[in-house]
mmCIF file of C-alpha atoms in Angstrom:
data_model
loop_
_atom_site.group_PDB
_atom_site.id
_atom_site.type_symbol
_atom_site.label_atom_id
_atom_site.label_comp_id
_atom_site.label_asym_id
_atom_site.label_seq_id
_atom_site.Cartn_x
_atom_site.Cartn_y
_atom_site.Cartn_z
ATOM 1 C CA MET B 1 42.451 90.878 90.311
ATOM 2 C CA PHE B 2 40.154 91.387 92.976
ATOM 3 C CA ARG B 3 39.282 94.905 92.351
ATOM 4 C CA ALA B 4 38.751 94.023 88.530
ATOM 5 C CA ALA B 5 36.325 91.314 89.552
ATOM 6 C CA ASN B 6 34.250 93.721 91.704
ATOM 7 C CA SER B 7 34.017 96.172 88.683
ATOM 8 C CA THR B 8 32.654 93.711 86.516
ATOM 9 C CA THR B 9 29.364 94.959 85.385
ATOM 10 C CA THR B 10 26.100 93.121 86.794
ATOM 11 C CA SER B 11 25.151 91.573 83.377
ATOM 12 C CA ARG B 12 28.521 89.839 83.495
ATOM 13 C CA ASN B 13 28.590 89.153 87.174
ATOM 14 C CA PRO B 14 29.620 85.235 87.284
ATOM 15 C CA ILE B 15 28.123 84.849 90.895
ATOM 16 C CA PRO B 16 24.466 83.768 89.823
ATOM 17 C CA PHE B 17 26.014 81.189 87.317
ATOM 18 C CA HIS B 18 28.633 80.020 89.842
ATOM 19 C CA ALA B 19 25.687 79.745 92.770
ATOM 20 C CA ILE B 20 23.477 77.832 90.300
ATOM 21 C CA THR B 21 26.275 75.406 89.165
ATOM 22 C CA LEU B 22 27.087 74.721 92.910
ATOM 23 C CA ALA B 23 23.565 74.275 94.023
ATOM 24 C CA THR B 24 23.248 71.701 91.088
ATOM 25 C CA PHE B 25 26.182 69.638 92.263
ATOM 26 C CA PHE B 26 24.817 69.457 95.554
ATOM 27 C CA GLY B 27 21.133 69.000 94.281
ATOM 28 C CA ALA B 28 22.901 65.814 92.286
ATOM 29 C CA SER B 29 24.497 64.524 95.471
ATOM 30 C CA ALA B 30 21.166 64.344 97.067
ATOM 31 C CA ALA B 31 19.459 63.101 94.003
ATOM 32 C CA PRO B 32 20.193 59.290 94.908
ATOM 33 C CA THR B 33 18.488 59.755 98.558
ATOM 34 C CA PRO B 34 14.862 59.340 97.712
ATOM 35 C CA LEU B 35 15.928 56.380 95.270
ATOM 36 C CA TYR B 36 17.813 54.460 98.089
ATOM 37 C CA ARG B 37 14.539 52.731 98.876
ATOM 38 C CA ILE B 38 13.828 51.898 95.266
ATOM 39 C CA TYR B 39 17.141 50.576 94.689
ATOM 40 C CA GLN B 40 16.688 48.307 98.100
ATOM 41 C CA GLU B 41 13.470 47.218 96.770
ATOM 42 C CA ASN B 42 14.218 46.741 92.656
ATOM 43 C CA LEU B 43 17.979 45.215 93.222
ATOM 44 C CA ALA B 44 17.124 43.408 96.723
ATOM 45 C CA LEU B 45 19.994 45.391 98.425
ATOM 46 C CA SER B 46 20.320 45.244 102.118
ATOM 47 C CA PRO B 47 20.299 48.543 104.372
ATOM 48 C CA VAL B 48 24.423 47.939 105.006
ATOM 49 C CA LEU B 49 24.913 48.242 101.284
ATOM 50 C CA ILE B 50 22.858 51.440 100.816
ATOM 51 C CA THR B 51 24.799 52.953 103.389
ATOM 52 C CA VAL B 52 27.946 51.980 101.610
ATOM 53 C CA ILE B 53 26.651 53.261 98.410
ATOM 54 C CA PHE B 54 26.043 56.295 100.477
ATOM 55 C CA ALA B 55 29.329 56.508 102.321
ATOM 56 C CA VAL B 56 31.667 56.143 99.229
ATOM 57 C CA TYR B 57 30.492 59.355 97.980
ATOM 58 C CA ALA B 58 31.763 61.205 101.256
ATOM 59 C CA PHE B 59 34.782 59.196 101.352
ATOM 60 C CA ALA B 60 35.411 60.420 97.479
ATOM 61 C CA LEU B 61 34.659 64.051 98.159
ATOM 62 C CA LEU B 62 37.095 64.306 101.181
ATOM 63 C CA VAL B 63 39.605 62.780 99.208
ATOM 64 C CA ALA B 64 39.073 65.393 96.485
ATOM 65 C CA LEU B 65 39.094 68.061 99.012
ATOM 66 C CA LEU B 66 42.308 67.182 100.672
ATOM 67 C CA ILE B 67 44.377 66.501 97.187
ATOM 68 C CA ALA B 68 42.629 68.899 94.466
ATOM 69 C CA GLY B 69 41.020 71.388 96.682
ATOM 70 C CA SER B 70 43.619 74.231 96.029
ATOM 71 C CA ILE B 71 44.580 73.277 92.188
ATOM 72 C CA SER B 72 42.241 76.061 90.849
ATOM 73 C CA ASP B 73 44.625 78.723 92.722
ATOM 74 C CA HIS B 74 47.505 77.320 90.246
ATOM 75 C CA LEU B 75 45.363 76.179 86.906
ATOM 76 C CA GLY B 76 42.715 79.015 87.131
ATOM 77 C CA ARG B 77 39.186 78.415 88.151
ATOM 78 C CA LYS B 78 37.566 77.735 84.686
ATOM 79 C CA PRO B 79 39.617 74.869 83.667
ATOM 80 C CA VAL B 80 39.159 73.080 87.304
ATOM 81 C CA ILE B 81 35.488 73.926 87.186
ATOM 82 C CA PHE B 82 35.121 72.475 83.648
ATOM 83 C CA THR B 83 37.094 69.282 84.572
ATOM 84 C CA ALA B 84 34.707 68.841 87.701
ATOM 85 C CA LEU B 85 31.768 69.167 85.279
ATOM 86 C CA VAL B 86 33.015 66.647 82.967
ATOM 87 C CA LEU B 87 33.417 64.011 86.031
ATOM 88 C CA GLU B 88 29.966 65.195 87.062
ATOM 89 C CA ILE B 89 28.801 64.077 83.638
ATOM 90 C CA VAL B 90 30.303 60.757 83.920
ATOM 91 C CA ALA B 91 28.685 60.061 86.897
ATOM 92 C CA MET B 92 25.281 60.834 85.776
ATOM 93 C CA ALA B 93 25.892 58.517 83.020
ATOM 94 C CA LEU B 94 26.917 55.709 85.311
ATOM 95 C CA PHE B 95 23.644 56.327 87.308
ATOM 96 C CA VAL B 96 21.406 56.097 84.019
ATOM 97 C CA VAL B 97 22.963 52.619 82.973
ATOM 98 C CA ALA B 98 23.573 51.429 86.603
ATOM 99 C CA SER B 99 21.973 47.920 86.954
ATOM 100 C CA GLY B 100 23.612 46.746 90.148
ATOM 101 C CA PRO B 101 25.292 48.097 93.176
ATOM 102 C CA GLY B 102 28.816 47.914 91.404
ATOM 103 C CA TRP B 103 27.488 50.375 89.116
ATOM 104 C CA LEU B 104 26.076 52.792 91.977
ATOM 105 C CA ILE B 105 29.299 52.609 93.925
ATOM 106 C CA ALA B 106 31.223 53.588 90.806
ATOM 107 C CA ALA B 107 28.826 56.587 90.102
ATOM 108 C CA ARG B 108 28.952 57.628 93.773
ATOM 109 C CA ILE B 109 32.835 57.863 93.673
ATOM 110 C CA VAL B 110 33.009 59.634 90.503
ATOM 111 C CA GLN B 111 30.118 62.052 91.821
ATOM 112 C CA GLY B 112 32.254 62.615 95.304
ATOM 113 C CA LEU B 113 35.194 63.292 93.479
ATOM 114 C CA ALA B 114 33.404 65.784 90.880
ATOM 115 C CA THR B 115 31.379 67.311 93.821
ATOM 116 C CA GLY B 116 34.890 68.094 96.099
ATOM 117 C CA ILE B 117 36.828 69.708 93.291
ATOM 118 C CA ALA B 118 33.474 71.765 92.135
ATOM 119 C CA GLY B 119 33.055 72.972 95.727
ATOM 120 C CA ALA B 120 36.544 74.102 96.163
ATOM 121 C CA SER B 121 37.146 75.663 93.101
ATOM 122 C CA ILE B 122 33.342 77.329 92.675
ATOM 123 C CA GLY B 123 33.650 78.361 96.245
ATOM 124 C CA ALA B 124 37.079 80.150 95.687
ATOM 125 C CA ALA B 125 35.389 81.693 92.392
ATOM 126 C CA LEU B 126 32.654 83.134 94.211
ATOM 127 C CA VAL B 127 34.979 84.673 96.943
ATOM 128 C CA ASP B 128 37.384 86.196 94.219
ATOM 129 C CA VAL B 129 34.334 88.139 93.022
ATOM 130 C CA ASP B 130 32.838 89.231 96.186
ATOM 131 C CA ARG B 131 34.015 88.070 99.724
ATOM 132 C CA ALA B 132 31.021 88.613 101.714
ATOM 133 C CA LYS B 133 28.517 87.341 98.981
ATOM 134 C CA GLY B 134 30.753 84.800 98.067
ATOM 135 C CA GLN B 135 30.882 83.377 101.601
ATOM 136 C CA LEU B 136 27.172 83.635 102.096
ATOM 137 C CA VAL B 137 26.548 81.746 98.722
ATOM 138 C CA ASN B 138 28.966 78.884 99.752
ATOM 139 C CA SER B 139 27.145 78.568 103.037
ATOM 140 C CA ILE B 140 23.508 78.450 101.650
ATOM 141 C CA ALA B 141 23.950 76.978 97.820
ATOM 142 C CA PRO B 142 24.959 73.409 98.999
ATOM 143 C CA LEU B 143 21.847 73.186 101.395
ATOM 144 C CA SER B 144 19.447 74.617 98.743
ATOM 145 C CA GLY B 145 20.696 72.728 96.340
ATOM 146 C CA MET B 146 20.341 69.416 98.202
ATOM 147 C CA ALA B 147 16.953 70.497 99.128
ATOM 148 C CA VAL B 148 15.748 70.876 95.576
ATOM 149 C CA GLY B 149 17.573 67.674 94.695
ATOM 150 C CA ALA B 150 15.655 65.935 97.152
ATOM 151 C CA ILE B 151 12.250 66.898 96.539
ATOM 152 C CA GLY B 152 12.625 67.344 92.684
ATOM 153 C CA THR B 153 13.896 63.568 92.649
ATOM 154 C CA SER B 154 10.961 62.543 94.848
ATOM 155 C CA ALA B 155 8.466 64.355 92.404
ATOM 156 C CA LEU B 156 9.971 62.919 89.296
ATOM 157 C CA ILE B 157 9.851 59.185 91.089
ATOM 158 C CA GLN B 158 6.252 59.693 92.006
ATOM 159 C CA TYR B 159 4.812 61.265 88.869
ATOM 160 C CA GLY B 160 7.507 60.670 85.749
ATOM 161 C CA PRO B 161 8.251 57.838 83.835
ATOM 162 C CA PHE B 162 11.581 55.795 84.159
ATOM 163 C CA PRO B 163 12.002 56.493 87.933
ATOM 164 C CA LEU B 164 15.212 55.274 88.296
ATOM 165 C CA HIS B 165 16.827 57.216 85.282
ATOM 166 C CA LEU B 166 15.149 60.340 84.538
ATOM 167 C CA VAL B 167 16.515 62.666 87.141
ATOM 168 C CA TYR B 168 20.117 61.449 86.201
ATOM 169 C CA ALA B 169 19.157 62.251 82.402
ATOM 170 C CA ILE B 170 17.922 65.702 83.449
ATOM 171 C CA LEU B 171 20.956 66.487 85.272
ATOM 172 C CA LEU B 172 23.301 64.937 82.948
ATOM 173 C CA ALA B 173 21.708 67.581 80.465
ATOM 174 C CA ALA B 174 22.183 70.294 82.855
ATOM 175 C CA PHE B 175 25.797 69.518 83.431
ATOM 176 C CA VAL B 176 26.625 69.528 79.768
ATOM 177 C CA GLY B 177 24.760 72.892 79.394
ATOM 178 C CA GLN B 178 26.855 74.369 82.258
ATOM 179 C CA ALA B 179 30.119 72.660 80.965
ATOM 180 C CA GLY B 180 29.611 74.638 77.758
ATOM 181 C CA ALA B 181 28.441 78.008 79.457
ATOM 182 C CA ILE B 182 31.449 77.843 81.779
ATOM 183 C CA TRP B 183 33.669 79.425 79.094
ATOM 184 C CA ALA B 184 31.393 82.281 78.651
ATOM 185 C CA THR B 185 32.233 83.369 82.038
ATOM 186 C CA SER B 186 34.926 85.395 83.202
ATOM 187 C CA GLU B 187 38.111 83.972 84.778
ATOM 188 C CA THR B 188 38.127 85.090 88.466
ATOM 189 C CA GLY B 189 41.323 83.548 89.491
ATOM 190 C CA GLY B 190 44.858 83.274 88.170
ATOM 191 C CA ARG B 191 47.845 80.806 87.369
ATOM 192 C CA ARG B 192 50.684 80.825 89.455
ATOM 193 C CA PRO B 193 53.553 78.180 90.157
ATOM 194 C CA GLY B 194 53.444 75.050 92.662
ATOM 195 C CA PHE B 195 50.842 72.856 91.085
ATOM 196 C CA TRP B 196 52.299 69.584 92.139
ATOM 197 C CA ASN B 197 53.113 70.948 95.643
ATOM 198 C CA SER B 198 49.592 71.676 96.026
ATOM 199 C CA LEU B 199 48.475 68.100 95.348
ATOM 200 C CA LYS B 200 50.145 67.260 98.730
ATOM 201 C CA PRO B 201 47.399 67.446 101.527
ATOM 202 C CA THR B 202 48.032 69.989 104.198
ATOM 203 C CA ILE B 203 46.589 69.157 107.490
ATOM 204 C CA SER B 204 47.669 71.009 110.646
ATOM 205 C CA ILE B 205 45.893 72.282 113.670
ATOM 206 C CA PRO B 206 47.540 75.605 115.093
ATOM 207 C CA PRO B 207 48.284 75.451 118.664
ATOM 208 C CA GLN B 208 45.999 78.062 119.957
ATOM 209 C CA VAL B 209 43.039 76.251 118.200
ATOM 210 C CA LYS B 210 43.744 72.472 119.471
ATOM 211 C CA ARG B 211 41.624 73.208 122.749
ATOM 212 C CA PRO B 212 38.680 75.163 120.855
ATOM 213 C CA LEU B 213 38.614 72.219 118.131
ATOM 214 C CA ALA B 214 38.559 69.398 120.660
ATOM 215 C CA LEU B 215 35.580 71.368 122.599
ATOM 216 C CA VAL B 216 33.768 71.663 119.538
ATOM 217 C CA THR B 217 34.452 68.193 118.383
ATOM 218 C CA PRO B 218 31.601 66.182 119.875
ATOM 219 C CA ILE B 219 28.956 68.858 118.479
ATOM 220 C CA ASN B 220 30.281 68.506 115.122
ATOM 221 C CA ILE B 221 30.629 64.807 115.186
ATOM 222 C CA ALA B 222 27.018 64.410 116.066
ATOM 223 C CA ASN B 223 25.907 67.102 113.674
ATOM 224 C CA TRP B 224 27.411 65.340 110.758
ATOM 225 C CA THR B 225 26.300 61.815 112.229
ATOM 226 C CA LEU B 226 22.754 63.498 112.126
ATOM 227 C CA GLY B 227 23.028 64.693 108.479
ATOM 228 C CA GLY B 228 24.592 61.179 107.255
ATOM 229 C CA PHE B 229 21.801 59.319 108.811
ATOM 230 C CA TYR B 230 18.982 61.594 107.303
ATOM 231 C CA LEU B 231 20.576 61.430 103.631
ATOM 232 C CA SER B 232 21.309 57.352 103.651
ATOM 233 C CA LEU B 233 18.067 56.071 105.594
ATOM 234 C CA VAL B 234 15.318 58.316 106.410
ATOM 235 C CA PRO B 235 13.165 57.729 103.254
ATOM 236 C CA SER B 236 13.345 53.729 104.209
ATOM 237 C CA LEU B 237 12.507 54.808 107.795
ATOM 238 C CA VAL B 238 9.233 56.886 106.681
ATOM 239 C CA ALA B 239 8.208 54.095 104.550
ATOM 240 C CA SER B 240 8.867 51.759 107.491
ATOM 241 C CA THR B 241 7.504 53.376 110.397
ATOM 242 C CA THR B 242 4.547 55.575 108.795
ATOM 243 C CA GLY B 243 3.539 53.085 106.023
ATOM 244 C CA SER B 244 3.731 55.824 103.480
ATOM 245 C CA ARG B 245 5.245 54.855 100.531
ATOM 246 C CA ALA B 246 5.248 57.625 98.264
ATOM 247 C CA PRO B 247 8.388 58.819 97.379
ATOM 248 C CA LEU B 248 7.187 62.526 97.972
ATOM 249 C CA THR B 249 6.945 61.925 101.721
ATOM 250 C CA GLY B 250 10.268 60.495 102.646
ATOM 251 C CA GLY B 251 11.699 63.278 100.104
ATOM 252 C CA SER B 252 9.724 66.066 101.730
ATOM 253 C CA ILE B 253 11.471 64.970 105.143
ATOM 254 C CA VAL B 254 14.776 65.185 103.815
ATOM 255 C CA THR B 255 14.028 68.354 101.914
ATOM 256 C CA ALA B 256 12.776 70.076 105.529
ATOM 257 C CA LEU B 257 16.332 69.095 107.107
ATOM 258 C CA MET B 258 18.184 70.989 104.136
ATOM 259 C CA VAL B 259 15.586 73.824 103.919
ATOM 260 C CA SER B 260 15.461 75.004 107.570
ATOM 261 C CA GLY B 261 19.321 74.448 107.701
ATOM 262 C CA ALA B 262 19.759 77.144 105.046
ATOM 263 C CA VAL B 263 17.399 79.294 106.522
ATOM 264 C CA ALA B 264 19.090 79.061 109.977
ATOM 265 C CA VAL B 265 22.514 79.838 108.359
ATOM 266 C CA TYR B 266 21.203 82.962 106.637
ATOM 267 C CA LEU B 267 19.311 84.078 109.779
ATOM 268 C CA ARG B 268 22.368 83.689 112.279
ATOM 269 C CA ARG B 269 25.061 84.322 110.195
ATOM 270 C CA SER B 270 26.064 87.335 112.102
ATOM 271 C CA LYS B 271 26.060 85.445 115.682
ATOM 272 C CA SER B 272 29.157 84.463 117.406
ATOM 273 C CA GLY B 273 30.092 80.836 117.185
ATOM 274 C CA THR B 274 29.161 80.317 121.341
ATOM 275 C CA ALA B 275 25.857 81.652 120.495
ATOM 276 C CA ASN B 276 25.180 79.475 117.376
ATOM 277 C CA LEU B 277 26.177 76.474 119.331
ATOM 278 C CA GLY B 278 23.777 76.872 121.922
ATOM 279 C CA PHE B 279 20.906 77.658 120.144
ATOM 280 C CA GLY B 280 21.769 74.830 117.733
ATOM 281 C CA THR B 281 22.343 72.288 120.352
ATOM 282 C CA ALA B 282 18.732 73.421 121.855
ATOM 283 C CA ALA B 283 17.077 73.175 118.537
ATOM 284 C CA THR B 284 18.430 69.785 117.546
ATOM 285 C CA THR B 285 17.754 68.351 120.935
ATOM 286 C CA LEU B 286 14.139 69.448 120.746
ATOM 287 C CA GLY B 287 13.807 68.276 116.960
ATOM 288 C CA ILE B 288 15.330 65.061 117.345
ATOM 289 C CA LEU B 289 12.703 64.168 120.402
ATOM 290 C CA THR B 290 9.954 65.388 118.185
ATOM 291 C CA VAL B 291 11.143 63.119 115.274
ATOM 292 C CA VAL B 292 11.415 60.125 117.497
ATOM 293 C CA GLY B 293 7.868 61.037 118.649
ATOM 294 C CA GLY B 294 6.639 61.026 114.833
ATOM 295 C CA VAL B 295 8.687 57.911 114.378
ATOM 296 C CA HIS B 296 6.807 55.829 117.193
ATOM 297 C CA LEU B 297 3.524 57.326 116.194
ATOM 298 C CA GLY B 298 3.926 56.732 112.787
ATOM 299 C CA ALA B 299 2.940 60.622 112.064
ATOM 300 C CA VAL B 300 4.219 62.225 108.884
ATOM 301 C CA PRO B 301 3.509 65.970 110.262
ATOM 302 C CA LEU B 302 5.377 65.180 113.663
ATOM 303 C CA LEU B 303 8.311 64.149 111.615
ATOM 304 C CA LEU B 304 8.129 67.314 109.268
ATOM 305 C CA VAL B 305 7.732 69.557 112.575
ATOM 306 C CA GLY B 306 10.708 67.690 114.264
ATOM 307 C CA THR B 307 13.055 67.685 111.123
ATOM 308 C CA PHE B 308 12.406 71.809 110.595
ATOM 309 C CA LEU B 309 13.632 72.136 114.212
ATOM 310 C CA THR B 310 16.478 69.668 113.629
ATOM 311 C CA GLY B 311 17.606 71.213 110.631
ATOM 312 C CA ALA B 312 17.777 74.735 112.225
ATOM 313 C CA GLY B 313 20.172 72.919 114.704
ATOM 314 C CA PHE B 314 22.087 71.188 112.168
ATOM 315 C CA GLY B 315 22.736 74.397 110.075
ATOM 316 C CA THR B 316 23.289 76.563 113.236
ATOM 317 C CA ASN B 317 25.849 73.863 114.647
ATOM 318 C CA PHE B 318 27.855 73.954 111.371
ATOM 319 C CA LEU B 319 27.929 77.769 111.500
ATOM 320 C CA GLY B 320 28.958 77.861 115.184
ATOM 321 C CA SER B 321 31.688 75.034 114.772
ATOM 322 C CA ILE B 322 33.092 76.864 111.990
ATOM 323 C CA GLY B 323 32.570 80.390 113.649
ATOM 324 C CA THR B 324 34.362 78.977 116.991
ATOM 325 C CA ILE B 325 37.717 77.619 115.444
ATOM 326 C CA MET B 326 38.491 79.708 112.158
ATOM 327 C CA PRO B 327 38.842 83.114 113.280
ATOM 328 C CA LEU B 328 41.689 81.860 115.542
ATOM 329 C CA ALA B 329 43.624 80.557 112.977
ATOM 330 C CA LYS B 330 46.131 82.851 111.077
ATOM 331 C CA THR B 331 45.646 83.398 107.369
ATOM 332 C CA ASP B 332 48.602 80.960 106.500
ATOM 333 C CA GLU B 333 47.062 78.347 108.919
ATOM 334 C CA ARG B 334 43.523 78.182 107.678
ATOM 335 C CA ALA B 335 44.046 75.761 104.636
ATOM 336 C CA GLY B 336 45.616 73.139 107.028
ATOM 337 C CA LEU B 337 42.835 73.855 109.910
ATOM 338 C CA LEU B 338 40.182 73.414 107.436
ATOM 339 C CA SER B 339 41.460 70.134 105.791
ATOM 340 C CA ALA B 340 41.560 68.652 109.606
ATOM 341 C CA PHE B 341 37.977 69.904 110.115
ATOM 342 C CA TYR B 342 36.840 68.368 106.651
ATOM 343 C CA ILE B 343 38.617 64.976 107.691
ATOM 344 C CA GLN B 344 36.612 65.045 111.102
ATOM 345 C CA SER B 345 33.262 66.108 109.319
ATOM 346 C CA TYR B 346 33.217 63.646 106.586
ATOM 347 C CA LEU B 347 34.195 60.717 108.416
ATOM 348 C CA ALA B 348 31.502 61.523 111.024
ATOM 349 C CA PHE B 349 28.987 61.937 107.926
ATOM 350 C CA SER B 350 29.832 58.445 106.575
ATOM 351 C CA LEU B 351 31.099 55.850 108.922
ATOM 352 C CA PRO B 352 28.215 55.972 111.403
ATOM 353 C CA ALA B 353 25.650 55.808 108.744
ATOM 354 C CA ILE B 354 27.336 52.422 107.758
ATOM 355 C CA LEU B 355 26.946 51.220 111.451
ATOM 356 C CA ALA B 356 23.273 52.594 111.114
ATOM 357 C CA GLY B 357 22.755 50.221 107.924
ATOM 358 C CA PHE B 358 23.992 47.365 110.033
ATOM 359 C CA LEU B 359 21.695 48.231 112.963
ATOM 360 C CA ALA B 360 18.699 48.779 110.752
ATOM 361 C CA LYS B 361 19.095 45.249 109.260
ATOM 362 C CA SER B 362 19.302 43.535 112.674
ATOM 363 C CA LEU B 363 17.152 45.857 114.838
ATOM 364 C CA GLY B 364 14.911 47.515 112.281
ATOM 365 C CA TYR B 365 14.378 51.144 111.577
ATOM 366 C CA GLN B 366 12.524 52.502 114.700
ATOM 367 C CA LEU B 367 15.143 51.075 117.382
ATOM 368 C CA THR B 368 18.083 52.128 115.053
ATOM 369 C CA THR B 369 16.410 55.886 115.279
ATOM 370 C CA ASP B 370 15.939 55.485 118.876
ATOM 371 C CA LEU B 371 19.590 54.499 119.396
ATOM 372 C CA TYR B 372 21.026 57.349 117.328
ATOM 373 C CA ALA B 373 18.879 59.831 118.497
ATOM 374 C CA THR B 374 19.863 58.990 122.078
ATOM 375 C CA ALA B 375 23.578 59.188 121.164
ATOM 376 C CA ILE B 376 23.362 62.506 119.229
ATOM 377 C CA ILE B 377 21.433 64.195 122.004
ATOM 378 C CA LEU B 378 23.746 63.070 124.716
ATOM 379 C CA VAL B 379 27.017 63.565 122.555
ATOM 380 C CA THR B 380 25.841 67.286 121.473
ATOM 381 C CA GLY B 381 24.756 68.164 125.167
ATOM 382 C CA ALA B 382 28.367 67.007 126.608
ATOM 383 C CA GLY B 383 29.788 68.949 123.770
ATOM 384 C CA LEU B 384 27.755 72.097 124.792
ATOM 385 C CA LEU B 385 28.259 71.408 128.741
ATOM 386 C CA GLY B 386 32.335 71.247 127.716
ATOM 387 C CA LEU B 387 32.062 74.643 126.097
ATOM 388 C CA ARG B 388 30.292 76.385 128.919
ATOM 389 C CA ALA B 389 32.675 74.984 131.373
ATOM 390 C CA GLU B 390 35.524 76.264 129.558
ATOM 391 C CA ALA B 391 33.912 79.657 129.002
ATOM 392 C CA SER B 392 33.412 79.693 132.729
ATOM 393 C CA ARG B 393 37.095 78.608 133.521
ATOM 394 C CA ALA B 394 38.251 81.395 131.080
ATOM 395 C CA ALA B 395 36.212 84.068 132.910
ATOM 396 C CA ARG B 396 37.737 82.974 136.243
ATOM 397 C CA LEU B 397 41.268 83.087 135.245
ATOM 398 C CA PRO B 398 41.239 87.213 135.118
ATOM 399 C CA ALA B 399 39.774 87.588 138.418
ATOM 400 C CA CYS B 400 42.100 84.812 140.149
ATOM 401 C CA GLY B 401 45.349 86.684 138.345
#
């Protein structure tokens, strides 16, 4: 099957289609971010409710990854991708008709389920065709799609009609087109028995990975907490602290995080996990300090510069965390380890965001940013110190022996 996929002619190569589809899913996931402030004002929602609307997406995505992450191995890639597209069409329709927080929560839950199924099945299809290119696309397409989704939605809000609905109508049309086009692509996977067993989540941490995973955990948690903060509250933070209420301003800040993260992943993809974590920690620390300065000065250019640096650290720390633990797992251990890593990551992505909503409501956006910045820098720095102490200990052992 793999050889057959490699022999496919360029004109029939499904990688471009799958890359665009994957990017569209993640672009749609970022589309609500510039709208959260608009929802907050038009529907009288609190920062807490906004972060709940954000977080239910992450919970649903995690559930989809754990339960349905491997079903395309048993049913084939195309039917599962099609199912994810149908769910996403339903989610976009819910957004279009949403008139209150209940509708938004329902839309985000369906969207999370769709994106989790799509991420796993499209990701597998990409690797089926070309392992090296597939892994690279799987790393870059989500961040690139989120960048386009954030800035595109911001532009439509600022310059287009029907700000609460237009972007979802456009995305709905795009997903309908992709749902039809998927059947024109070649099937890259196959069918095999064991479908019902595949629905049981496999979560395991191999003994040889437990200590390295524990060491990268502080950096990984801080990293995903940072991403959740940006995607849930940053547009409201920008409007509150800079006085700029133009949707493109807040959207450009979120976009900067994703763009620089994608570029960093591409440029540092061949570096070791340890080297990436060192670079990522330094870039994140410098970037966050710059962002805090921009928040206190109300300076949008400073926020952009800081976010570009922070995004480089965000992408590189993710790459470094994966690069530290996954090579240590055997082939039959990787799925269980990845599930454990996803649980850790998506809980850090969602739960602290809800806490940030409570803090923003009671303390304001500026003080909330100060507290989050301090926590992220301290936790990331402690994680890096732990990794370096472990490396020094490992280097001394042979000498002692």
